[in-house]
mmCIF file of C-alpha atoms (C1' of nucleotides) in Angstrom:
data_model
loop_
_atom_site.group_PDB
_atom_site.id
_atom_site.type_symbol
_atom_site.label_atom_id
_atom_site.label_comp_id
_atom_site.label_asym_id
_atom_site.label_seq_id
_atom_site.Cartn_x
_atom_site.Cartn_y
_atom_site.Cartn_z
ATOM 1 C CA UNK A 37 26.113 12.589 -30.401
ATOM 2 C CA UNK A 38 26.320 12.560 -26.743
ATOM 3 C CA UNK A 39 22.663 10.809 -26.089
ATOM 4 C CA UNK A 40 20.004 9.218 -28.374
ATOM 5 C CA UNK A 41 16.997 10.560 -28.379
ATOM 6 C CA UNK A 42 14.824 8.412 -27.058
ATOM 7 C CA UNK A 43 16.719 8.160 -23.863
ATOM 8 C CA UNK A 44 14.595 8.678 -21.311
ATOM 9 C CA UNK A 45 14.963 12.002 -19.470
ATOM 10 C CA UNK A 46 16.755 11.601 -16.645
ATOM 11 C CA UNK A 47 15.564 13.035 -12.823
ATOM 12 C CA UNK A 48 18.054 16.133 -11.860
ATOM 13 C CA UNK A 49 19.539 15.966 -8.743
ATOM 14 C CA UNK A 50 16.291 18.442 -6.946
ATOM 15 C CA UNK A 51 13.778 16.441 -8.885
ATOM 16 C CA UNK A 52 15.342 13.314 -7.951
ATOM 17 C CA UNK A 53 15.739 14.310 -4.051
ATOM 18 C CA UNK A 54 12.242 15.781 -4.057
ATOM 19 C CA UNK A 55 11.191 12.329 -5.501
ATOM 20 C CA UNK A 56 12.777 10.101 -3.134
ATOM 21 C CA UNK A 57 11.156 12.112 -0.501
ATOM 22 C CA UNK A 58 8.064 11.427 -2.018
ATOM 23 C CA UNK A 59 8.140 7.503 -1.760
ATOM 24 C CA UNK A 60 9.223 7.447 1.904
ATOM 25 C CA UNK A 61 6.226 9.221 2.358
ATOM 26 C CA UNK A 62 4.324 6.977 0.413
ATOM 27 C CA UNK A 63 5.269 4.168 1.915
ATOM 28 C CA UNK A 64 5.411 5.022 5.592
ATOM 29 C CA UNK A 65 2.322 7.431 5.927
ATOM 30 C CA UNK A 66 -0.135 4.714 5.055
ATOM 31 C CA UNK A 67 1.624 1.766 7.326
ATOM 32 C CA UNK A 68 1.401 4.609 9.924
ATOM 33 C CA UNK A 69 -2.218 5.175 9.634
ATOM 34 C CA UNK A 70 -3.306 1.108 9.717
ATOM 35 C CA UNK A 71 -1.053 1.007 12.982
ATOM 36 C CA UNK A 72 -2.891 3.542 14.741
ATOM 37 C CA UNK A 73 -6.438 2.375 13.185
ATOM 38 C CA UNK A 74 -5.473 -1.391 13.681
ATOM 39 C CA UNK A 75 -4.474 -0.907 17.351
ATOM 40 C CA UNK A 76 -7.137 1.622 18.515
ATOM 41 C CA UNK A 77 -9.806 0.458 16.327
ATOM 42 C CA UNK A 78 -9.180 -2.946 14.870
ATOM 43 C CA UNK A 79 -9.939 -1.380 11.201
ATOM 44 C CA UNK A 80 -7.320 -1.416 8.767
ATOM 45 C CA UNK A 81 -7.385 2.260 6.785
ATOM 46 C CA UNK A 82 -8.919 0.631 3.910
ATOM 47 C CA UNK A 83 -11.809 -0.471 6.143
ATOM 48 C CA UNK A 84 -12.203 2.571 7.797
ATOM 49 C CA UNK A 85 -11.686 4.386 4.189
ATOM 50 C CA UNK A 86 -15.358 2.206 3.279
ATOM 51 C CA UNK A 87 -17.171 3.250 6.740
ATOM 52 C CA UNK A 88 -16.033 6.724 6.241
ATOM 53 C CA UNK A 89 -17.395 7.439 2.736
ATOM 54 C CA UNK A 90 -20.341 5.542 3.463
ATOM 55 C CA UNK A 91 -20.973 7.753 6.500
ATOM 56 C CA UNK A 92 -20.808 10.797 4.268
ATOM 57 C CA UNK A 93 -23.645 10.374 2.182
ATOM 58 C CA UNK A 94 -27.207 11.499 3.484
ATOM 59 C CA UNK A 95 -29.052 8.080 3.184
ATOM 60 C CA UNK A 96 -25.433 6.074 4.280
ATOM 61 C CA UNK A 97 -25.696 4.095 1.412
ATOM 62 C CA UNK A 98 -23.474 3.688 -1.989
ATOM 63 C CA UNK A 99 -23.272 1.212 -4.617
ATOM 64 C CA UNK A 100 -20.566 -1.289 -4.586
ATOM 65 C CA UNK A 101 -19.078 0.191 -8.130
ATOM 66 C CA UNK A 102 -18.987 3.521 -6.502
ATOM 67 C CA UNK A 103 -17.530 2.785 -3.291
ATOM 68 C CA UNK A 104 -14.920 0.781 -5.384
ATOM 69 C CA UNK A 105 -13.968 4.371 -6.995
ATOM 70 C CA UNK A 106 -13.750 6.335 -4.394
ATOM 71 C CA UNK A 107 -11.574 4.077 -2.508
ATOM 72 C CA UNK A 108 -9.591 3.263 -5.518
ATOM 73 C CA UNK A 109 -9.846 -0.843 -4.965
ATOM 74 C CA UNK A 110 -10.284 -3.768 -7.220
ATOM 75 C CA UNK A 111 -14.145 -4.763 -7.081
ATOM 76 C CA UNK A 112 -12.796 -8.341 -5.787
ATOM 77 C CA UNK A 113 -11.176 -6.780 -2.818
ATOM 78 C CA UNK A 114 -13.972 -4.483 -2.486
ATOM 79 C CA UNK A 115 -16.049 -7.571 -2.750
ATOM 80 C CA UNK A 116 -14.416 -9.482 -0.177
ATOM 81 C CA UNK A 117 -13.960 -6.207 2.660
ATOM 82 C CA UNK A 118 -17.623 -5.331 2.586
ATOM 83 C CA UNK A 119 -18.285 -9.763 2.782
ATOM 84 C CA UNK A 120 -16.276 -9.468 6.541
ATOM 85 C CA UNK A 121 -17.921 -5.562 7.382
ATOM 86 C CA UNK A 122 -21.502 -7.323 6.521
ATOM 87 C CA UNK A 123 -20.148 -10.584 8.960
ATOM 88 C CA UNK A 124 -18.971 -8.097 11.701
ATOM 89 C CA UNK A 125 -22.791 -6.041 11.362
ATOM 90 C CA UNK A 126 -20.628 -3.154 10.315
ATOM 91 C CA UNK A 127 -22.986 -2.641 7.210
ATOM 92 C CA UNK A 128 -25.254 -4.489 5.266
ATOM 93 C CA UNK A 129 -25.841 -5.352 1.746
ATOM 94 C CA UNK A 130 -29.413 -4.844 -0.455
ATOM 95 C CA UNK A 131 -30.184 -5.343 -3.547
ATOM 96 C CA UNK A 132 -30.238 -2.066 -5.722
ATOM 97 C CA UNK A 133 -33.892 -1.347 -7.341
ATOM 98 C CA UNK A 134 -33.214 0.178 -10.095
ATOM 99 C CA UNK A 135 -30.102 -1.490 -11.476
ATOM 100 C CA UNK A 136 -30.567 -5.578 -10.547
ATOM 101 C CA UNK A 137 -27.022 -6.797 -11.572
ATOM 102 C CA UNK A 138 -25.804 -3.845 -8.440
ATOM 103 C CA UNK A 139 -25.947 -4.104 -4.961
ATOM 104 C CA UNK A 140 -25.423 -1.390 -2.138
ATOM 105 C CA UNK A 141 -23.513 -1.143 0.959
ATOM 106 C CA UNK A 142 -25.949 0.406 3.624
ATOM 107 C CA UNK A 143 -24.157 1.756 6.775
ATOM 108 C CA UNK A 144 -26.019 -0.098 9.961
ATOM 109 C CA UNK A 145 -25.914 1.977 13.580
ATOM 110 C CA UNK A 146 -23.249 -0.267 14.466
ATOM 111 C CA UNK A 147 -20.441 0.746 11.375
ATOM 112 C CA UNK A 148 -21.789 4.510 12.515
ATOM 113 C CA UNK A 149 -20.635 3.977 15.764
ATOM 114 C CA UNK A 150 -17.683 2.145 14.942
ATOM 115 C CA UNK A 151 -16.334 5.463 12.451
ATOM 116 C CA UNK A 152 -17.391 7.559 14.710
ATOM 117 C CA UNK A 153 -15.485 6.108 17.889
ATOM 118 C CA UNK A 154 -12.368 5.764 15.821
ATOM 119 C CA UNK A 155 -12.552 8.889 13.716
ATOM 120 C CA UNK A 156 -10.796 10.904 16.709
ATOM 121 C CA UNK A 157 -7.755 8.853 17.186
ATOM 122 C CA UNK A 158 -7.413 9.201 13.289
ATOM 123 C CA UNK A 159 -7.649 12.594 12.828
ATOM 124 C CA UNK A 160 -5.281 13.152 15.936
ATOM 125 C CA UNK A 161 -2.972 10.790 13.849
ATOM 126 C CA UNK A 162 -3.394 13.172 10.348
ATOM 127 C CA UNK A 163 -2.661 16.097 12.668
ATOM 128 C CA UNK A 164 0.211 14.951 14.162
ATOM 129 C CA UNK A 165 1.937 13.691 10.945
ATOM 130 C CA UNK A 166 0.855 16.133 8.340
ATOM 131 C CA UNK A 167 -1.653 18.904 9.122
ATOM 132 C CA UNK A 168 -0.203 20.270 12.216
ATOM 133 C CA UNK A 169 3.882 19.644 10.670
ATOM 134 C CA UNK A 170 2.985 22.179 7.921
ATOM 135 C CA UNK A 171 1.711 26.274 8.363
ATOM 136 C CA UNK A 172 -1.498 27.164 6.685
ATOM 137 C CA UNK A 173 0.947 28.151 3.233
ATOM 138 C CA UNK A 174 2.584 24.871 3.138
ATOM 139 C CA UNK A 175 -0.575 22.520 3.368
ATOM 140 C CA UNK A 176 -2.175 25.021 0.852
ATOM 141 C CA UNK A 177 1.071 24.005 -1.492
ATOM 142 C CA UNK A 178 0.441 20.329 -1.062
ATOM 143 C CA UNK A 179 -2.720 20.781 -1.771
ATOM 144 C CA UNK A 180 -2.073 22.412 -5.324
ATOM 145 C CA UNK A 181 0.578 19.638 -5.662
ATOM 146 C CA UNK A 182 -1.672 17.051 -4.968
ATOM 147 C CA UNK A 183 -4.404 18.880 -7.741
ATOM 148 C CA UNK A 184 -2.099 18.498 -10.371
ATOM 149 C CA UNK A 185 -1.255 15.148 -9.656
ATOM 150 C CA UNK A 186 -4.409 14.159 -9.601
ATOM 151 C CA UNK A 187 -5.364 15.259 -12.886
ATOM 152 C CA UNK A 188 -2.883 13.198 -14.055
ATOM 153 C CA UNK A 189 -3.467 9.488 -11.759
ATOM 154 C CA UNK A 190 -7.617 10.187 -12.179
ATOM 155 C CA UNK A 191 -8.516 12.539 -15.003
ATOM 156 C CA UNK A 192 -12.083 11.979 -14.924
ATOM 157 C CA UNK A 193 -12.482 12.612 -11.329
ATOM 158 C CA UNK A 194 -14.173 9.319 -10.841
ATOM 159 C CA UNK A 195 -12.469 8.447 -7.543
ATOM 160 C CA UNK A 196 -13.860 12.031 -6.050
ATOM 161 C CA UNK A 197 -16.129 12.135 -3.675
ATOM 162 C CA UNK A 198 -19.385 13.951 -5.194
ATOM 163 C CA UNK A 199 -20.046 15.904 -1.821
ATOM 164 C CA UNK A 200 -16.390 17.100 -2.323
ATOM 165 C CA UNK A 201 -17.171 20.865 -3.608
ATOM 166 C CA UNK A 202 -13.763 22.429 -4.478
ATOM 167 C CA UNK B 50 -19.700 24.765 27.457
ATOM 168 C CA UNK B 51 -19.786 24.163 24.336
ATOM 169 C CA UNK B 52 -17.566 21.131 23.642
ATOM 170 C CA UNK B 53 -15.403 19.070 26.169
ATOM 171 C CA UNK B 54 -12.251 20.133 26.136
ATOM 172 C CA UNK B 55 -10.726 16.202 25.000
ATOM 173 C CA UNK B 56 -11.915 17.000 21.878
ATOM 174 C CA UNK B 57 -9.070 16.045 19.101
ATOM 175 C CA UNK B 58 -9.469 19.023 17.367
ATOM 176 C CA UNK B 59 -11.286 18.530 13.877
ATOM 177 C CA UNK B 60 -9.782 19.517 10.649
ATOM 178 C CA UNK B 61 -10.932 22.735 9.077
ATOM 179 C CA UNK B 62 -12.747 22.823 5.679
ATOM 180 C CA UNK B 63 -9.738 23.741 3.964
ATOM 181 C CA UNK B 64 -7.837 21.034 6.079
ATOM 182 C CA UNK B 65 -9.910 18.411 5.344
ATOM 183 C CA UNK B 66 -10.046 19.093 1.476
ATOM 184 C CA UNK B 67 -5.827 19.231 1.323
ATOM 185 C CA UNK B 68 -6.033 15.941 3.426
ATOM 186 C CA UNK B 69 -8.857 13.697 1.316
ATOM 187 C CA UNK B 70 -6.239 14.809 -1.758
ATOM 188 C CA UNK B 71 -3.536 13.495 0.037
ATOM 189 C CA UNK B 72 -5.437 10.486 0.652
ATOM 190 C CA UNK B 73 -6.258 9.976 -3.252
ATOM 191 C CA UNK B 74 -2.731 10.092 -4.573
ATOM 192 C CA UNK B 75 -1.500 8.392 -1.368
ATOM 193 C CA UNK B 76 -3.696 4.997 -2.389
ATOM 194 C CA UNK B 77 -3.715 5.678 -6.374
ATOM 195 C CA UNK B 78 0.005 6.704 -6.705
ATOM 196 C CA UNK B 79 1.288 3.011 -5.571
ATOM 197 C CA UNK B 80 -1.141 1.469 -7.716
ATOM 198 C CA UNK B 81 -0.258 2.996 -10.685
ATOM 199 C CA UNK B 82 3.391 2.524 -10.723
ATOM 200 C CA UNK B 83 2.952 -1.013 -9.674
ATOM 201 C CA UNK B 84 0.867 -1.568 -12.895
ATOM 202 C CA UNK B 85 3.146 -0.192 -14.723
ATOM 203 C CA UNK B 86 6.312 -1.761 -13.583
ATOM 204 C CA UNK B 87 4.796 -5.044 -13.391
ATOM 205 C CA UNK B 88 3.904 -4.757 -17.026
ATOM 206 C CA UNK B 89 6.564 -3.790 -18.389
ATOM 207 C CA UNK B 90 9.374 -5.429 -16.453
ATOM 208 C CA UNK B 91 7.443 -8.350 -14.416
ATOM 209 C CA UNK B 92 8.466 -6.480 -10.948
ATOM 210 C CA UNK B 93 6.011 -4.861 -7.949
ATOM 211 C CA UNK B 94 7.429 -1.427 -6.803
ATOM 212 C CA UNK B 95 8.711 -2.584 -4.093
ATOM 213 C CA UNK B 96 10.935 -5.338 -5.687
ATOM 214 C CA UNK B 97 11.745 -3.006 -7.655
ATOM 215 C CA UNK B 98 12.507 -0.824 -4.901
ATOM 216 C CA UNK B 99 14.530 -3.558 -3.171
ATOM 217 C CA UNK B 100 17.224 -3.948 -6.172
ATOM 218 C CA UNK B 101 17.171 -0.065 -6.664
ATOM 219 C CA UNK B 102 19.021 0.646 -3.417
ATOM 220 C CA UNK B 103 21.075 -2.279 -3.686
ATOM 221 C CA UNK B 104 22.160 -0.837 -7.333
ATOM 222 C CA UNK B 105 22.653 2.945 -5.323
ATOM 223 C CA UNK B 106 25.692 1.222 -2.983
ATOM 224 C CA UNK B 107 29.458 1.340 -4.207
ATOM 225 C CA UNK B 108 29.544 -2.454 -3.893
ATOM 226 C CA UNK B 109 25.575 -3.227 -4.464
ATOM 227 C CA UNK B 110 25.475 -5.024 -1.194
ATOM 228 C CA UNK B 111 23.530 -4.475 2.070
ATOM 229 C CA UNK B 112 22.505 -5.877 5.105
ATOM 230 C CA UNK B 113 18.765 -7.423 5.162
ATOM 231 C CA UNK B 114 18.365 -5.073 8.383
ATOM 232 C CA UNK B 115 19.417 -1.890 6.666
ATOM 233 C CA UNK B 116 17.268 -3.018 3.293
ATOM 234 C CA UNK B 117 14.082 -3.502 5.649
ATOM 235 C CA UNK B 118 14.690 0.056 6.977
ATOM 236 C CA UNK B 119 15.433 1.580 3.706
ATOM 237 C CA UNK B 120 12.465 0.223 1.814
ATOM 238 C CA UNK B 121 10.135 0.390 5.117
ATOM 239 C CA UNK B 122 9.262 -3.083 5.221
ATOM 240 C CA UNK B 123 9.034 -5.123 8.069
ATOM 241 C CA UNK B 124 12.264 -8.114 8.377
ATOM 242 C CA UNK B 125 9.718 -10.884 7.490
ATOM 243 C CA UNK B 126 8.340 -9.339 4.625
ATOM 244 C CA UNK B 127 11.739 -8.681 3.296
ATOM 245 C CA UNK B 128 12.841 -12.103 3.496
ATOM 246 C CA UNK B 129 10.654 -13.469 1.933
ATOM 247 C CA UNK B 130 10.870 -11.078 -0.943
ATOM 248 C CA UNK B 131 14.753 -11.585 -0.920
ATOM 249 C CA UNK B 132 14.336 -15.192 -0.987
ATOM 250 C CA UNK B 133 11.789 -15.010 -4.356
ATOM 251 C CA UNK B 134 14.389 -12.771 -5.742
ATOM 252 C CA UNK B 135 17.189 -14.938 -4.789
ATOM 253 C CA UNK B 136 15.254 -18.103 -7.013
ATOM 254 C CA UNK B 137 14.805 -15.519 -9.694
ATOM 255 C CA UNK B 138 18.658 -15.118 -9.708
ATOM 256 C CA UNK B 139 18.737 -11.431 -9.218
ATOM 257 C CA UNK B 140 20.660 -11.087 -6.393
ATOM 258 C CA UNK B 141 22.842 -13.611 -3.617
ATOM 259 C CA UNK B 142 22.409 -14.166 -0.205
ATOM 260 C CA UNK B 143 25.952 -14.481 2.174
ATOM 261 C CA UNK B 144 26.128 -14.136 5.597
ATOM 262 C CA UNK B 145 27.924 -10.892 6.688
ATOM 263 C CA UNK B 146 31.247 -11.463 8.000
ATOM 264 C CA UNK B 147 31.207 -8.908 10.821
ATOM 265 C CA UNK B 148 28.155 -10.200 12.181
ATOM 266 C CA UNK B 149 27.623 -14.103 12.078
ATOM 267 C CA UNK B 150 23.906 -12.819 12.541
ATOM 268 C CA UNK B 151 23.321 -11.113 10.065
ATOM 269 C CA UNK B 152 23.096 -11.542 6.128
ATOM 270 C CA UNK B 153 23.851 -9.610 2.677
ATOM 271 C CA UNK B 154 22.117 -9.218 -0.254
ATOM 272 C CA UNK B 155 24.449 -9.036 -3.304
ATOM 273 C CA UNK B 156 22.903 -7.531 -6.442
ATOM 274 C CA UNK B 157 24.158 -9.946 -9.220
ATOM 275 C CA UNK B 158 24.546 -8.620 -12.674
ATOM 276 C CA UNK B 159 21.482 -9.974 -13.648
ATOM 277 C CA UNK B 160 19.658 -8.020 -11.058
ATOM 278 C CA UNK B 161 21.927 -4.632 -12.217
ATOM 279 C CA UNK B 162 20.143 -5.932 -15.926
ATOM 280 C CA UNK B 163 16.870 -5.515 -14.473
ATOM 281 C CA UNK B 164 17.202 -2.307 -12.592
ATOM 282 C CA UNK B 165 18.258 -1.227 -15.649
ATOM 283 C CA UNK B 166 15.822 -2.549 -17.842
ATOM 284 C CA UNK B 167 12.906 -1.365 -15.624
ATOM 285 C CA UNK B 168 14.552 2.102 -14.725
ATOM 286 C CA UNK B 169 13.435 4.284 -17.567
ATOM 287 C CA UNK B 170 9.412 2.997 -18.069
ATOM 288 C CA UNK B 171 9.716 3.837 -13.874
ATOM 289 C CA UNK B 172 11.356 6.942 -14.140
ATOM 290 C CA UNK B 173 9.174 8.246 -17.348
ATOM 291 C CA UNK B 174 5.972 7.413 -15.018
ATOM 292 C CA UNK B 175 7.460 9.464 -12.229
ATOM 293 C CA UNK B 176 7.993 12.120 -14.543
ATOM 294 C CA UNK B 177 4.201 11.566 -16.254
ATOM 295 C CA UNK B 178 2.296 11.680 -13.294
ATOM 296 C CA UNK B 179 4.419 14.030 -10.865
ATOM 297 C CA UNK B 180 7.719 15.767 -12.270
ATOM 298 C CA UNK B 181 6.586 16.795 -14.936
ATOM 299 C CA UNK B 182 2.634 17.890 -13.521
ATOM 300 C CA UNK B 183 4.460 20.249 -11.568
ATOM 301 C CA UNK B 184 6.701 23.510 -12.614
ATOM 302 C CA UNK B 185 9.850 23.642 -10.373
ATOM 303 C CA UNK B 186 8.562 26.137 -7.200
ATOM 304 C CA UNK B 187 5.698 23.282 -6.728
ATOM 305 C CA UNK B 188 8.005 20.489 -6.879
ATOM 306 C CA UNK B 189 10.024 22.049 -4.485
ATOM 307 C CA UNK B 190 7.225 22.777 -2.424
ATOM 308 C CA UNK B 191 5.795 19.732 -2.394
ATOM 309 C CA UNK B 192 9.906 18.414 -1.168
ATOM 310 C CA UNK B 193 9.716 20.746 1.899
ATOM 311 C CA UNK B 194 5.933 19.415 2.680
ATOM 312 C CA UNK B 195 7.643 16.155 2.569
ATOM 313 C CA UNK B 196 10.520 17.045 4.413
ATOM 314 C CA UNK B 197 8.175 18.274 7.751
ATOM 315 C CA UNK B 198 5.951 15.111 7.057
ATOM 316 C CA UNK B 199 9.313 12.832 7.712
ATOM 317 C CA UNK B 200 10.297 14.616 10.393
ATOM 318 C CA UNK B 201 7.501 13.427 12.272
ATOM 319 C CA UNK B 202 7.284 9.996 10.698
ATOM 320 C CA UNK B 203 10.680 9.210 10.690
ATOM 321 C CA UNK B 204 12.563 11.456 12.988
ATOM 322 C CA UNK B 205 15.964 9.350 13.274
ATOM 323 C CA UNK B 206 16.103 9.194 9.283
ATOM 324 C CA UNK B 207 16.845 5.729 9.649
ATOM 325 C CA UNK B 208 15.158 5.262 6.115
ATOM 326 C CA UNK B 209 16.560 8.050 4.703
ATOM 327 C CA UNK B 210 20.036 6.360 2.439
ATOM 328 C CA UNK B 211 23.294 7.207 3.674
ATOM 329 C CA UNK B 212 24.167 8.277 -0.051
ATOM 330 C CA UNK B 213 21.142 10.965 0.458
ATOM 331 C CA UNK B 214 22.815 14.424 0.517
ATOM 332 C CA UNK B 215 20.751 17.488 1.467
ATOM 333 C "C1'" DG C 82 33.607 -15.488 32.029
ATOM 334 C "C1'" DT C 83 28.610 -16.010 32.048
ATOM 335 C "C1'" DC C 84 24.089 -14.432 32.244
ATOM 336 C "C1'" DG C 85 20.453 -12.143 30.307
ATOM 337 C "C1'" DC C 86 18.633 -9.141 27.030
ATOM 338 C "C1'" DG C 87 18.250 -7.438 22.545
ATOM 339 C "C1'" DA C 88 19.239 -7.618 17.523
ATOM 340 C "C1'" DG C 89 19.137 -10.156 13.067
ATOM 341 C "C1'" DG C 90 16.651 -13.478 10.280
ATOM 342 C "C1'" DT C 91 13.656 -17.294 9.094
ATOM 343 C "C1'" DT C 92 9.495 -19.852 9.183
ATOM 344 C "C1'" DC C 93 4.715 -21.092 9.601
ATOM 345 C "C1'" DA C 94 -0.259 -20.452 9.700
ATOM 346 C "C1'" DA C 95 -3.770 -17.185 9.136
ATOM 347 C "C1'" DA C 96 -5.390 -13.249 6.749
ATOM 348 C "C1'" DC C 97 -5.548 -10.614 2.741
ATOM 349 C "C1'" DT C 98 -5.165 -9.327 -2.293
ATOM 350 C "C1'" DT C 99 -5.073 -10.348 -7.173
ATOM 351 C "C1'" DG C 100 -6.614 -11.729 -11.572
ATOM 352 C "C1'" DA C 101 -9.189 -14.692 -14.241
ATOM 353 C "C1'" DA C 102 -13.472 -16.911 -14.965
ATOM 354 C "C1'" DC C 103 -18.247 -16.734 -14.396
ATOM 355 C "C1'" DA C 104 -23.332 -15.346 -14.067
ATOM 356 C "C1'" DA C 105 -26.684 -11.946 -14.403
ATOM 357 C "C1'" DT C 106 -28.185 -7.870 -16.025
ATOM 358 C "C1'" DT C 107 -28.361 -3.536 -18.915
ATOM 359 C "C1'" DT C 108 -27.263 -0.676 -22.861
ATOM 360 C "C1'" DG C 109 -26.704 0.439 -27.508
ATOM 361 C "C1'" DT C 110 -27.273 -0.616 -32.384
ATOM 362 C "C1'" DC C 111 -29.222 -2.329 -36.327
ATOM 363 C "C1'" DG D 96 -37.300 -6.470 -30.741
ATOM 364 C "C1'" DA D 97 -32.866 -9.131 -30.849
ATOM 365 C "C1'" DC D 98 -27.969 -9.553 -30.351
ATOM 366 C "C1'" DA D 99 -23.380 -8.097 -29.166
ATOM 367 C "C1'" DA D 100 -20.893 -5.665 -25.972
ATOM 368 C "C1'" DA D 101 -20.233 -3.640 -21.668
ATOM 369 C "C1'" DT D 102 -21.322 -3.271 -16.602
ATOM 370 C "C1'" DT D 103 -21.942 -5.240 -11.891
ATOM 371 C "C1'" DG D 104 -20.689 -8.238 -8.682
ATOM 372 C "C1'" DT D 105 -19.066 -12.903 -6.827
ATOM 373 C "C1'" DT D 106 -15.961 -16.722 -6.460
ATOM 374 C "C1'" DC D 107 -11.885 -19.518 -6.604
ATOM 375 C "C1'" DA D 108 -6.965 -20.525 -6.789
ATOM 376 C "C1'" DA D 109 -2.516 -18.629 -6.527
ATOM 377 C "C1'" DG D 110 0.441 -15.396 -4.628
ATOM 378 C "C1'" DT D 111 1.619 -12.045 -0.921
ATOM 379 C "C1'" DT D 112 1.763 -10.009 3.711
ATOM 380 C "C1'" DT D 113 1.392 -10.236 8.713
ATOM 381 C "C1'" DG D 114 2.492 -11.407 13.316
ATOM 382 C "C1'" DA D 115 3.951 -14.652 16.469
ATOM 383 C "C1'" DA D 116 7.224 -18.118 17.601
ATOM 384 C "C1'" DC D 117 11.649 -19.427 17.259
ATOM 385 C "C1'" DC D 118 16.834 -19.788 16.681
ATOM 386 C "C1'" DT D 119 21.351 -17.875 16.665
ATOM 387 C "C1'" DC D 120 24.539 -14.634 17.904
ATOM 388 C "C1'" DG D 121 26.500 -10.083 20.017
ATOM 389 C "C1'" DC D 122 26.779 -6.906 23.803
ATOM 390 C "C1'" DG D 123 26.840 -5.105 28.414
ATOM 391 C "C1'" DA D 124 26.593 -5.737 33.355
ATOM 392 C "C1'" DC D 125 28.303 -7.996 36.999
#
DNA sequence: GTCGCGAGGTTCAAACTTGAACAATTTGTC
DNA sequence: GACAAATTGTTCAAGTTTGAACCTCGCGAC
């Protein structure tokens, strides 16, 4: 026999170039991102990530479990963010009424002003590294790509947004 | 008028939908294959990363410089990764003889043990939660998106591996 | 040659993340 | 109702990353 079975199935050479592709990507888009938010804001992209989904909701306000989904963190490093956001009056904590082991981040004026002055810079950064590289058929491509994938990282959908209707 | 003409130019609902996918598998891909790799073979990704393109050169060695551009890390980072690695005995330090600058890291054979240990849990993850969620027009699709997005991240290809044809 | 600037690496303190342990609820089951 | 199990969140110690400071060496201009 030329290969036991249970050898694991090897990349071919497009799967393996597409792949390698894939983790520059991975690696460099995010450092890319804190740079800009770090030195135009002073938010990292996971902060910003926090401010941003709490600024999507109507009342501004999400439970600490939640906002751990839907930015894919630990609760500890949740936990300790949202500790320094609170200490810089970004957003505040309360206790949640109808659940008293949960708390919730509330958005304060100050975090709304603070997404909301860096959001620009940021989206000029998504444009100029991904939206605008790709035509209209391309980014519709990664964005079936990215579907699939998703299915398989988060089956249950737990880390999507619940205004996200699509 | 109706809006100043500084503007960045916002994202379009169709945009915005590819991008906030992007975002998901951009901070849950990592993740995963960290857990996984440091599970099964005790290494993070990009440790794991580090000894992979050592094992990809014809005599397993390259400068610290060329490793920090290669696995996108900044020179400090790196070193101190290279020195835990080092005490760990999977791969040598030596100063490069062209450059009395510079150093080399040397894969040792028990580092080529653990790249090979690790190599086909990592690659049957890849293949789990990308390859293999995608038929081969996607995957190829989702290479060219990639390709465009490191043109504008990258655009000398200094992290691109001099073994990388195509 | 030698002067100055830049490249290659290391180190240290400060900041951040992780994972385990813990306390305080709530939920489900009998 | 009462008890076990699961959920929510915090904390602490250990490990990791960052950025600035620093040292050594190569390169180019003069």
């Amino acid at each position: 026999m030329t290969s036991a079975s249970n050898d694991p199935r090897w990349l071919t050479a497009e799967q393996r170039v597409a792949w390698l592709h894939m983790v520059r990507v991975l690696t460099r888009l995010p450092a890319t991102l804190d740079a800009q938010l770090e030195r135009d804001a002073g938010l990292s992209f996971f902060e910003y990530h926090v401010l941003s989904m709490l600024s999507e909701t109507s009342d501004h306000t999400l439970r600490l479990s939640r906002l751990a989904q839907l930015t894919s963190s630990s609760l500890s490093r949740l936990s300790n963010v949202v500790k320094r956001l609170e200490a810089q009056g970004l957003l505040r904590r309360e206790p949640d009424p109808d659940d008293r082991r949960a708390s919730r981040a509330v958005l304060t004026g100050l975090g709304l002003a603070a997404v909301e002055q860096a959001a620009p810079g940021h989206v000029t950064t998504v444009r100029d590294l991904v939206v605008d590289a790709l035509d209209d058929a391309q980014l519709d491509h990664l964005r079936v790509a990215h579907e699939r994938i998703l299915e398989r990282l988060d089956p249950s959908s737990a880390t999507r947004p619940d205004w996200f209707d699509n």
